[in-house]
PDB file of C-alpha atoms in Angstrom:
ATOM      1  CA  MET A 901       0.149   0.428   0.405  1.00 49.00           C
ATOM      2  CA  ASN A 902       2.855   2.670   0.779  1.00 64.00           C
ATOM      3  CA  ILE A 903       4.989   1.781  -2.238  1.00 62.00           C
ATOM      4  CA  THR A 904       1.592   2.256  -4.029  1.00 64.00           C
ATOM      5  CA  THR A 905       0.788   5.428  -2.577  1.00 66.00           C
ATOM      6  CA  ASN A 906       4.502   6.954  -2.860  1.00 73.00           C
ATOM      7  CA  LEU A 907       4.578   5.720  -6.599  1.00 71.00           C
ATOM      8  CA  MET A 908       1.206   7.535  -7.174  1.00 77.00           C
ATOM      9  CA  ASP A 909       2.704  10.925  -5.657  1.00 80.00           C
ATOM     10  CA  PHE A 910       5.392  10.661  -7.762  1.00 75.00           C
ATOM     11  CA  PHE A 911       3.110  10.365 -11.223  1.00 75.00           C
ATOM     12  CA  LYS A 912       1.201  13.580  -9.662  1.00 81.00           C
ATOM     13  CA  LEU A 913       4.810  15.486  -9.782  1.00 83.00           C
ATOM     14  CA  PRO A 914       4.739  18.653 -12.030  1.00 87.00           C
ATOM     15  CA  ILE A 915       6.193  18.081 -15.507  1.00 88.00           C
ATOM     16  CA  LYS A 916       9.342  20.584 -14.378  1.00 91.00           C
ATOM     17  CA  ILE A 917      10.196  18.177 -11.714  1.00 90.00           C
ATOM     18  CA  ILE A 918       9.944  15.160 -13.752  1.00 90.00           C
ATOM     19  CA  GLY A 919      12.203  16.899 -16.055  1.00 92.00           C
ATOM     20  CA  ALA A 920      14.570  17.963 -13.652  1.00 92.00           C
ATOM     21  CA  LEU A 921      14.768  14.232 -12.106  1.00 90.00           C
ATOM     22  CA  ALA A 922      14.870  12.927 -15.997  1.00 93.00           C
ATOM     23  CA  ILE A 923      18.011  15.052 -16.764  1.00 94.00           C
ATOM     24  CA  ALA A 924      19.688  14.509 -13.440  1.00 92.00           C
ATOM     25  CA  SER A 925      19.454  10.817 -13.584  1.00 93.00           C
ATOM     26  CA  GLY A 926      20.589  10.763 -17.117  1.00 93.00           C
ATOM     27  CA  ILE A 927      23.732  13.216 -16.246  1.00 92.00           C
ATOM     28  CA  ILE A 928      24.897  10.618 -13.274  1.00 91.00           C
ATOM     29  CA  LEU A 929      24.239   7.721 -15.763  1.00 91.00           C
ATOM     30  CA  PHE A 930      25.527   9.063 -18.887  1.00 92.00           C
ATOM     31  CA  LEU A 931      28.667  10.879 -17.702  1.00 91.00           C
ATOM     32  CA  PRO A 932      32.124  10.143 -18.124  1.00 92.00           C
ATOM     33  CA  ASN A 933      33.800   8.294 -15.030  1.00 91.00           C
ATOM     34  CA  GLY A 934      36.739  11.405 -14.961  1.00 91.00           C
ATOM     35  CA  ILE A 935      33.796  13.765 -14.626  1.00 91.00           C
ATOM     36  CA  ILE A 936      31.337  11.328 -11.963  1.00 89.00           C
ATOM     37  CA  ASP A 937      34.659  10.883  -9.848  1.00 89.00           C
ATOM     38  CA  LYS A 938      35.662  14.674  -9.613  1.00 90.00           C
ATOM     39  CA  MET A 939      31.981  14.940  -8.421  1.00 88.00           C
ATOM     40  CA  TYR A 940      32.715  12.593  -5.542  1.00 88.00           C
ATOM     41  CA  MET A 941      30.034  10.347  -6.993  1.00 88.00           C
ATOM     42  CA  MET A 942      31.518   7.151  -8.374  1.00 89.00           C
ATOM     43  CA  SER A 943      30.461   5.237  -5.258  1.00 90.00           C
ATOM     44  CA  PHE A 944      26.640   6.389  -5.442  1.00 90.00           C
ATOM     45  CA  ARG A 945      26.636   5.752  -9.276  1.00 89.00           C
ATOM     46  CA  GLU A 946      27.969   1.881  -8.539  1.00 90.00           C
ATOM     47  CA  LYS A 947      25.479   1.602  -5.346  1.00 92.00           C
ATOM     48  CA  TYR A 948      22.296   2.877  -6.881  1.00 90.00           C
ATOM     49  CA  GLY A 949      23.387   2.271 -10.882  1.00 88.00           C
ATOM     50  CA  PHE A 950      20.042   0.490 -11.224  1.00 91.00           C
ATOM     51  CA  SER A 951      17.793   2.608  -9.361  1.00 90.00           C
ATOM     52  CA  ILE A 952      18.962   5.569 -11.416  1.00 92.00           C
ATOM     53  CA  GLY A 953      18.341   3.833 -14.505  1.00 93.00           C
ATOM     54  CA  ILE A 954      14.444   3.092 -13.751  1.00 92.00           C
ATOM     55  CA  LEU A 955      14.677   6.542 -12.750  1.00 91.00           C
ATOM     56  CA  PHE A 956      15.846   7.770 -16.207  1.00 94.00           C
ATOM     57  CA  ILE A 957      13.805   5.508 -18.184  1.00 94.00           C
ATOM     58  CA  VAL A 958      10.745   5.963 -16.254  1.00 91.00           C
ATOM     59  CA  THR A 959      10.751  10.124 -16.185  1.00 93.00           C
ATOM     60  CA  THR A 960      11.782   9.921 -19.990  1.00 95.00           C
ATOM     61  CA  SER A 961       9.147   8.045 -20.783  1.00 94.00           C
ATOM     62  CA  ILE A 962       6.794  10.522 -18.773  1.00 92.00           C
ATOM     63  CA  LEU A 963       8.255  13.179 -20.634  1.00 94.00           C
ATOM     64  CA  LEU A 964       8.256  11.896 -24.218  1.00 96.00           C
ATOM     65  CA  VAL A 965       4.292  10.914 -23.234  1.00 94.00           C
ATOM     66  CA  SER A 966       3.467  13.943 -21.957  1.00 92.00           C
ATOM     67  CA  PHE A 967       5.105  16.089 -25.051  1.00 95.00           C
ATOM     68  CA  ILE A 968       2.942  13.917 -27.376  1.00 97.00           C
ATOM     69  CA  ILE A 969      -0.416  14.927 -25.571  1.00 96.00           C
ATOM     70  CA  LEU A 970       0.503  18.331 -25.724  1.00 95.00           C
ATOM     71  CA  VAL A 971       1.768  18.285 -29.347  1.00 97.00           C
ATOM     72  CA  HIS A 972      -1.638  16.658 -30.205  1.00 97.00           C
ATOM     73  CA  LYS A 973      -3.759  18.684 -28.263  1.00 97.00           C
ATOM     74  CA  HIS A 974      -2.453  21.841 -30.124  1.00 97.00           C
ATOM     75  CA  PHE A 975      -2.987  20.433 -33.614  1.00 97.00           C
ATOM     76  CA  SER A 976      -6.344  19.279 -32.420  1.00 97.00           C
ATOM     77  CA  LYS A 977      -6.758  22.684 -31.232  1.00 96.00           C
ATOM     78  CA  LYS A 978      -5.997  24.439 -34.616  1.00 96.00           C
ATOM     79  CA  TYR A 979      -8.176  21.713 -36.438  1.00 96.00           C
ATOM     80  CA  TYR A 980     -11.350  22.518 -34.575  1.00 94.00           C
ATOM     81  CA  LYS A 981     -11.030  26.175 -34.384  1.00 92.00           C
ATOM     82  CA  LYS A 982     -10.568  26.299 -38.460  1.00 94.00           C
ATOM     83  CA  LYS A 983     -13.441  23.771 -38.661  1.00 94.00           C
ATOM     84  CA  PHE A 984     -15.586  26.080 -36.220  1.00 88.00           C
ATOM     85  CA  GLU A 985     -14.324  29.117 -39.086  1.00 87.00           C
ATOM     86  CA  GLU A 986     -15.105  26.685 -41.880  1.00 90.00           C
ATOM     87  CA  ASN A 987     -18.362  26.285 -40.851  1.00 92.00           C
ATOM     88  CA  ALA A 988     -19.784  29.473 -39.228  1.00 90.00           C
ATOM     89  CA  PRO A 989     -21.263  31.006 -42.435  1.00 91.00           C
ATOM     90  CA  LYS A 990     -23.675  27.945 -42.816  1.00 93.00           C
ATOM     91  CA  ARG A 991     -24.186  27.905 -38.609  1.00 93.00           C
ATOM     92  CA  LEU A 992     -25.403  31.271 -39.443  1.00 93.00           C
ATOM     93  CA  LYS A 993     -27.535  30.606 -42.502  1.00 93.00           C
ATOM     94  CA  GLU A 994     -29.164  27.751 -40.252  1.00 93.00           C
ATOM     95  CA  LEU A 995     -30.984  30.361 -37.684  1.00 94.00           C
ATOM     96  CA  SER A 996     -34.143  30.710 -37.351  1.00 94.00           C
ATOM     97  CA  GLN A 997     -35.709  33.802 -38.346  1.00 94.00           C
ATOM     98  CA  TYR A 998     -36.382  34.997 -35.022  1.00 94.00           C
ATOM     99  CA  GLN A 999     -32.484  33.712 -33.820  1.00 95.00           C
ATOM    100  CA  LYS A1000     -31.404  36.114 -36.734  1.00 95.00           C
ATOM    101  CA  VAL A1001     -33.417  39.159 -35.268  1.00 94.00           C
ATOM    102  CA  ILE A1002     -31.830  38.820 -31.913  1.00 94.00           C
ATOM    103  CA  ILE A1003     -28.400  38.548 -33.893  1.00 95.00           C
ATOM    104  CA  TYR A1004     -28.728  41.355 -36.193  1.00 94.00           C
ATOM    105  CA  ASP A1005     -30.600  43.516 -33.254  1.00 93.00           C
ATOM    106  CA  LEU A1006     -26.986  43.320 -31.071  1.00 94.00           C
ATOM    107  CA  TYR A1007     -24.958  43.605 -34.540  1.00 94.00           C
ATOM    108  CA  LYS A1008     -26.446  47.052 -35.425  1.00 92.00           C
ATOM    109  CA  ASN A1009     -25.603  48.329 -31.718  1.00 89.00           C
ATOM    110  CA  ASN A1010     -22.310  49.663 -31.644  1.00 88.00           C
ATOM    111  CA  SER A1011     -20.989  48.328 -28.863  1.00 91.00           C
ATOM    112  CA  TYR A1012     -22.603  44.835 -30.016  1.00 93.00           C
ATOM    113  CA  THR A1013     -24.329  44.325 -26.710  1.00 92.00           C
ATOM    114  CA  ASP A1014     -28.055  44.613 -25.833  1.00 91.00           C
ATOM    115  CA  GLU A1015     -30.141  43.541 -22.723  1.00 89.00           C
ATOM    116  CA  LEU A1016     -32.254  40.221 -23.676  1.00 90.00           C
ATOM    117  CA  PRO A1017     -34.551  38.145 -21.956  1.00 88.00           C
ATOM    118  CA  ILE A1018     -32.704  35.317 -19.954  1.00 85.00           C
ATOM    119  CA  GLY A1019     -35.949  32.952 -20.285  1.00 84.00           C
ATOM    120  CA  ASP A1020     -36.153  33.525 -23.914  1.00 89.00           C
ATOM    121  CA  GLY A1021     -35.448  29.974 -25.460  1.00 90.00           C
ATOM    122  CA  ALA A1022     -33.650  31.679 -28.763  1.00 93.00           C
ATOM    123  CA  VAL A1023     -31.413  33.308 -26.147  1.00 93.00           C
ATOM    124  CA  ARG A1024     -30.370  30.368 -24.791  1.00 93.00           C
ATOM    125  CA  THR A1025     -30.076  28.424 -27.753  1.00 93.00           C
ATOM    126  CA  LEU A1026     -27.793  31.418 -29.005  1.00 95.00           C
ATOM    127  CA  GLU A1027     -25.857  31.699 -25.922  1.00 93.00           C
ATOM    128  CA  HIS A1028     -25.505  27.355 -26.035  1.00 93.00           C
ATOM    129  CA  GLY A1029     -24.303  27.714 -29.446  1.00 92.00           C
ATOM    130  CA  CYS A1030     -21.630  30.058 -28.528  1.00 90.00           C
ATOM    131  CA  PHE A1031     -23.292  33.062 -31.062  1.00 94.00           C
ATOM    132  CA  ILE A1032     -23.605  35.261 -27.879  1.00 95.00           C
ATOM    133  CA  VAL A1033     -22.037  35.712 -24.544  1.00 93.00           C
ATOM    134  CA  LYS A1034     -23.459  37.359 -21.212  1.00 89.00           C
ATOM    135  CA  THR A1035     -21.075  40.444 -20.634  1.00 88.00           C
ATOM    136  CA  VAL A1036     -21.692  40.139 -16.672  1.00 80.00           C
ATOM    137  CA  SER A1037     -22.306  37.257 -14.394  1.00 72.00           C
ATOM    138  CA  GLN A1038     -24.487  39.334 -12.048  1.00 72.00           C
ATOM    139  CA  HIS A1039     -26.853  41.759 -12.570  1.00 64.00           C
ATOM    140  CA  LEU A1040     -29.826  43.339 -11.250  1.00 66.00           C
ATOM    141  CA  THR A1041     -32.941  42.699 -13.386  1.00 66.00           C
ATOM    142  CA  ASP A1042     -36.794  42.953 -12.914  1.00 65.00           C
ATOM    143  CA  MET A1043     -38.264  39.681 -11.675  1.00 70.00           C
ATOM    144  CA  ASP A1044     -41.251  39.707 -13.932  1.00 70.00           C
ATOM    145  CA  ASN A1045     -39.178  40.176 -17.300  1.00 74.00           C
ATOM    146  CA  PRO A1046     -35.437  39.037 -16.226  1.00 81.00           C
ATOM    147  CA  MET A1047     -33.342  40.730 -18.917  1.00 84.00           C
ATOM    148  CA  PHE A1048     -29.279  40.607 -18.920  1.00 85.00           C
ATOM    149  CA  PRO A1049     -26.803  42.127 -21.141  1.00 89.00           C
ATOM    150  CA  PHE A1050     -25.345  40.062 -23.874  1.00 93.00           C
ATOM    151  CA  MET A1051     -22.928  40.512 -26.616  1.00 94.00           C
ATOM    152  CA  LEU A1052     -22.174  39.017 -29.787  1.00 95.00           C
ATOM    153  CA  GLN A1053     -19.332  36.748 -30.267  1.00 94.00           C
ATOM    154  CA  PRO A1054     -16.163  38.307 -32.158  1.00 93.00           C
ATOM    155  CA  TRP A1055     -16.675  35.529 -34.882  1.00 94.00           C
ATOM    156  CA  VAL A1056     -20.272  36.333 -35.679  1.00 94.00           C
ATOM    157  CA  VAL A1057     -19.210  40.042 -36.197  1.00 94.00           C
ATOM    158  CA  ASP A1058     -16.412  39.281 -38.776  1.00 93.00           C
ATOM    159  CA  GLU A1059     -18.702  36.902 -40.505  1.00 93.00           C
ATOM    160  CA  LEU A1060     -21.270  39.650 -40.798  1.00 93.00           C
ATOM    161  CA  ASN A1061     -18.927  42.207 -41.888  1.00 94.00           C
ATOM    162  CA  LYS A1062     -17.137  39.858 -44.065  1.00 92.00           C
ATOM    163  CA  SER A1063     -20.162  38.599 -45.879  1.00 90.00           C
ATOM    164  CA  GLN A1064     -22.831  41.236 -47.586  1.00 93.00           C
ATOM    165  CA  GLU A1065     -24.900  38.688 -48.506  1.00 93.00           C
ATOM    166  CA  LEU A1066     -25.354  37.188 -44.838  1.00 92.00           C
ATOM    167  CA  ALA A1067     -25.406  40.496 -43.386  1.00 92.00           C
ATOM    168  CA  ASN A1068     -28.339  41.357 -45.794  1.00 93.00           C
ATOM    169  CA  ASP A1069     -30.416  38.306 -44.789  1.00 93.00           C
ATOM    170  CA  PHE A1070     -30.268  39.128 -41.214  1.00 91.00           C
ATOM    171  CA  GLN A1071     -31.196  42.815 -41.819  1.00 92.00           C
ATOM    172  CA  MET A1072     -34.058  41.318 -43.973  1.00 93.00           C
ATOM    173  CA  ALA A1073     -35.462  39.242 -41.043  1.00 92.00           C
ATOM    174  CA  TYR A1074     -35.130  42.077 -38.817  1.00 92.00           C
ATOM    175  CA  ASN A1075     -37.164  44.121 -40.677  1.00 92.00           C
ATOM    176  CA  THR A1076     -39.696  41.583 -41.324  1.00 91.00           C
ATOM    177  CA  PHE A1077     -39.846  41.050 -37.775  1.00 89.00           C
ATOM    178  CA  LYS A1078     -39.872  44.584 -37.028  1.00 86.00           C
ATOM    179  CA  ALA A1079     -42.910  45.310 -40.004  1.00 86.00           C
ATOM    180  CA  GLN A1080     -45.082  42.389 -38.093  1.00 84.00           C
ATOM    181  CA  TYR A1081     -44.746  42.778 -34.481  1.00 75.00           C
ATOM    182  CA  VAL A1082     -43.893  46.674 -34.292  1.00 64.00           C
TER     183      VAL A1082
END
């Protein structure tokens, strides 16, 4: 039990410490005998050489696996970001007319911010889909009609600025809604 606990604690060490252990054990193992003798570590290397070798192999393996995971996460993040940006116009076009009205209402404001009803399903869907985001975490509001400040995500603003056709579609939905209900 004690060995298992100590081993688990070893694997929880920060990567910097594991890296330092790998370098130190590698130096002790692979430096020429003359240098090790000048550091008065020859008897230490002879006595604990097997343990130092195991430590070197384990720490180097942990570092290698951590590096591979880090590289994988980096490229996965880039891939998913690129995929997200490629699908952005399609995602915007697939919104309902009412959702387009909400987005265009935010878009036409200089700060891309406005108060929206927190209980509205379309607002919640837009927030969940990363089209809009709350600007504050706490806000005084009327309990009968709770409103919360939301802003457009920068990628939505960029897409609407980039594509005049998309902006016109959102403006037309906004004007139609305004003509019907205002």
